[in-house]
Short mmCIF file of C-alpha atoms in Angstrom, two decimals:
data_model
loop_
_atom_site.label_atom_id
_atom_site.label_comp_id
_atom_site.label_asym_id
_atom_site.label_seq_id
_atom_site.Cartn_x
_atom_site.Cartn_y
_atom_site.Cartn_z
CA LEU A 217 17.20 11.75 35.31
CA TYR A 218 17.01 8.66 33.11
CA ARG A 219 13.20 8.80 33.11
CA ALA A 220 13.24 12.46 32.08
CA LEU A 221 15.79 11.79 29.34
CA ALA A 222 13.88 8.73 28.12
CA GLY A 223 10.68 10.78 27.87
CA PHE A 224 12.55 13.59 26.13
CA ALA A 225 14.15 11.16 23.66
CA LEU A 226 10.75 9.64 22.86
CA ALA A 227 9.28 13.12 22.37
CA CYS A 228 12.11 13.90 19.93
CA ALA A 229 11.70 10.60 18.08
CA ILE A 230 7.96 11.17 17.70
CA GLY A 231 7.79 14.96 17.48
CA ILE A 232 10.50 15.84 14.97
CA PRO A 233 9.29 13.52 12.17
CA LEU A 234 5.64 14.34 12.91
CA GLY A 235 6.31 18.08 12.84
CA ILE A 236 8.22 17.84 9.59
CA LEU A 237 5.54 15.66 8.02
CA SER A 238 2.74 17.95 9.18
CA SER A 239 4.42 20.86 7.40
CA ARG A 240 5.11 18.87 4.23
CA GLN A 241 1.94 16.76 3.90
CA ARG A 242 -1.36 18.65 3.95
CA LEU A 243 -3.42 15.68 5.23
CA ILE A 244 -1.06 15.01 8.14
CA GLY A 245 -0.98 18.73 8.96
CA TRP A 246 -4.77 18.81 8.87
CA PHE A 247 -4.82 16.04 11.48
CA VAL A 248 -1.86 17.04 13.68
CA THR A 249 -2.24 20.84 13.89
CA PRO A 250 -5.54 20.86 15.86
CA ILE A 251 -4.17 18.24 18.29
CA VAL A 252 -1.05 20.31 18.92
CA SER A 253 -3.13 23.49 19.25
CA ALA A 254 -5.31 21.80 21.88
CA GLY A 255 -2.41 20.04 23.60
CA PHE A 256 -0.19 23.10 24.07
CA PRO A 257 -2.37 25.01 26.56
CA THR A 258 -3.66 21.89 28.31
CA PRO A 259 -2.14 21.26 31.76
CA THR A 260 -0.72 17.86 30.90
CA LEU A 261 -0.23 16.85 34.54
CA ALA A 262 -4.03 16.59 34.68
CA PHE A 263 -3.63 13.40 32.62
CA LEU A 264 -1.48 11.78 35.32
CA PRO A 265 -4.36 9.75 36.88
CA ILE A 266 -5.21 8.34 33.44
CA PHE A 267 -1.60 7.36 32.77
CA MET A 268 -1.41 5.77 36.22
CA LEU A 269 -4.47 3.66 35.40
CA TRP A 270 -3.17 2.69 31.98
CA PHE A 271 0.54 2.22 32.68
CA GLY A 272 0.79 1.64 36.45
CA VAL A 273 2.63 3.68 39.05
CA PHE A 274 6.18 2.76 38.11
CA ASP A 275 8.64 4.04 35.52
CA LEU A 276 6.53 3.58 32.38
CA SER A 277 3.75 5.96 33.42
CA LYS A 278 6.28 8.65 34.38
CA ILE A 279 8.15 8.30 31.08
CA VAL A 280 4.87 8.45 29.12
CA MET A 281 3.82 11.51 31.13
CA THR A 282 7.11 13.25 30.30
CA THR A 283 6.81 12.34 26.63
CA PHE A 284 3.22 13.54 26.47
CA SER A 285 4.11 16.84 28.13
CA THR A 286 7.03 17.66 25.83
CA VAL A 287 6.02 16.24 22.45
CA PHE A 288 3.76 19.19 21.56
CA THR A 289 6.66 21.62 21.90
CA VAL A 290 8.86 19.47 19.67
CA ILE A 291 6.15 19.01 17.03
CA ALA A 292 5.40 22.74 16.92
CA ALA A 293 9.08 23.66 16.60
CA ALA A 294 9.74 21.12 13.83
CA ASP A 295 6.61 22.22 11.98
CA ALA A 296 7.45 25.93 12.26
CA GLY A 297 11.08 25.35 11.33
CA THR A 298 10.23 23.37 8.21
CA ARG A 299 7.51 25.80 7.14
CA GLY A 300 9.93 28.70 7.61
CA VAL A 301 12.49 27.44 5.10
CA GLU A 302 12.86 30.02 2.35
CA ARG A 303 11.38 28.80 -0.93
CA HIS A 304 14.28 30.36 -2.86
CA LEU A 305 16.67 27.87 -1.25
CA VAL A 306 14.49 24.94 -2.32
CA TRP A 307 13.98 26.32 -5.82
CA SER A 308 17.70 26.95 -6.21
CA ALA A 309 18.56 23.39 -5.22
CA GLU A 310 15.90 21.97 -7.54
CA SER A 311 17.09 24.11 -10.44
CA LEU A 312 20.60 22.70 -9.92
CA GLY A 313 19.22 19.17 -10.31
CA ALA A 314 18.84 18.08 -6.69
CA GLY A 315 16.29 15.32 -6.12
CA ARG A 316 13.63 15.32 -3.40
CA ALA A 317 15.81 13.48 -0.88
CA ALA A 318 18.79 15.76 -1.51
CA VAL A 319 16.60 18.87 -1.19
CA PHE A 320 15.21 17.62 2.09
CA PHE A 321 18.44 16.43 3.73
CA GLU A 322 20.82 19.06 2.32
CA VAL A 323 18.61 22.15 2.20
CA MET A 324 15.39 21.91 4.20
CA LEU A 325 16.58 20.03 7.28
CA PRO A 326 19.68 22.20 7.85
CA ALA A 327 17.60 25.36 7.32
CA ALA A 328 14.97 24.14 9.81
CA LEU A 329 17.52 22.91 12.35
CA PRO A 330 17.85 26.18 14.35
CA GLN A 331 14.09 26.26 15.00
CA ILE A 332 13.99 22.54 15.81
CA LEU A 333 16.85 22.93 18.29
CA THR A 334 15.07 25.86 19.91
CA GLY A 335 12.08 23.57 20.49
CA LEU A 336 14.38 20.95 22.01
CA GLN A 337 15.96 23.58 24.27
CA VAL A 338 12.48 24.41 25.58
CA ALA A 339 11.38 20.77 25.84
CA LEU A 340 14.38 19.48 27.84
CA PRO A 341 13.87 21.61 30.98
CA LEU A 342 10.14 20.95 30.65
CA ALA A 343 10.87 17.21 30.70
CA LEU A 344 12.87 17.60 33.90
CA ILE A 345 10.12 19.68 35.55
CA VAL A 346 7.33 17.29 34.58
CA GLU A 347 9.33 14.26 35.68
CA VAL A 348 9.99 15.68 39.16
CA ALA A 349 6.35 16.79 39.45
CA ALA A 350 5.15 13.32 38.42
CA GLU A 351 7.43 11.71 40.99
CA MET A 352 6.13 14.09 43.66
CA LEU A 353 2.51 13.33 42.80
CA MET A 354 2.98 9.57 42.37
CA GLY A 355 5.64 8.95 44.99
CA GLY A 356 8.10 6.12 44.59
CA ASP A 357 11.77 6.29 43.84
CA GLY A 358 13.41 9.38 42.40
CA LEU A 359 14.18 12.93 43.37
CA GLY A 360 10.53 14.04 43.45
CA GLY A 361 9.59 11.04 45.59
CA ARG A 362 12.40 11.78 48.03
CA MET A 363 11.37 15.42 48.24
CA LEU A 364 7.80 14.30 48.97
CA GLN A 365 9.09 11.97 51.67
CA ALA A 366 11.17 14.80 53.17
CA GLU A 367 8.10 17.04 53.14
CA ASN A 368 6.03 14.38 54.93
CA TYR A 369 8.64 14.23 57.70
CA ALA A 370 8.96 18.04 57.88
CA ASP A 371 12.56 17.75 56.71
CA SER A 372 13.11 21.20 55.23
CA VAL A 373 16.81 20.48 54.64
CA GLY A 374 15.87 17.46 52.49
CA VAL A 375 13.39 19.55 50.50
CA TYR A 376 15.96 22.32 49.93
CA ALA A 377 18.56 19.72 48.95
CA GLY A 378 16.12 18.41 46.33
CA ILE A 379 15.51 21.92 45.01
CA ILE A 380 19.26 22.52 44.71
CA GLU A 381 19.73 19.17 42.95
CA ILE A 382 16.97 20.05 40.48
CA ALA A 383 18.57 23.44 39.81
CA VAL A 384 22.03 21.93 39.26
CA VAL A 385 20.74 19.18 36.98
CA GLY A 386 18.65 21.70 35.03
CA ALA A 387 21.58 24.09 34.62
CA VAL A 388 23.85 21.29 33.40
CA ALA A 389 21.18 19.99 30.99
CA VAL A 390 20.58 23.47 29.56
CA ALA A 391 24.33 24.09 29.19
CA LEU A 392 24.82 20.75 27.41
CA MET A 393 21.92 21.49 25.09
CA ALA A 394 23.38 24.92 24.27
CA ARG A 395 26.74 23.30 23.56
CA LEU A 396 25.09 20.74 21.26
CA ARG A 397 23.32 23.59 19.49
CA ARG A 398 26.61 25.44 18.89
CA ARG A 399 28.20 22.24 17.60
CA LEU A 400 25.36 21.38 15.21
CA LEU A 401 25.06 24.98 13.99
CA ARG A 402 28.75 25.73 13.42
CA TRP A 403 27.85 26.81 9.89
CA HIS A 404 24.97 29.08 10.96
CA ALA A 405 25.19 32.87 11.34
CA GLU A 406 24.19 32.76 15.03
CA THR A 407 27.30 30.69 15.86
CA ALA A 408 29.64 32.63 13.59
CA ALA A 409 28.65 35.89 15.31
CA ARG A 410 30.04 34.70 18.68
#
């Protein structure tokens, strides 16, 4: 769980600023958009042997694999959310004398937040899936490694226990993310409608 969350946190730390910058700066968008377009459909687990060679077979390679697998989703969501901000909101704030920083932090970022959070809600379960798959393919400690060990010993109970653990952890993670979304979007129409 900590490896999945570390990879997810890194994907957020890299992806949100990069997505926002790619929508705001034409040169960065020109560079980032083709990479994201190519990275989205690519089966990122195919890169696992490369990450094993570069980062070893321990925690670092699994965290990097998780980050690599989820960062494209976060970048795309942040980019789409920032691009989707209505120009009338920005023009209204500028006409009232708001500076660039105030427009960004008080208008653009809150308006883009629902889309960004949707990307995070997609990326979090993906981080859990990729982490367990990486552990199963690489072995070692962790839930995926234990499921692989149970499979090698024909321990179907151990495999089913791992599946149930993954389902419970995923359900809790998704519920916590939905709760965070409701908390951050208290002001938004989607929360007020409930």
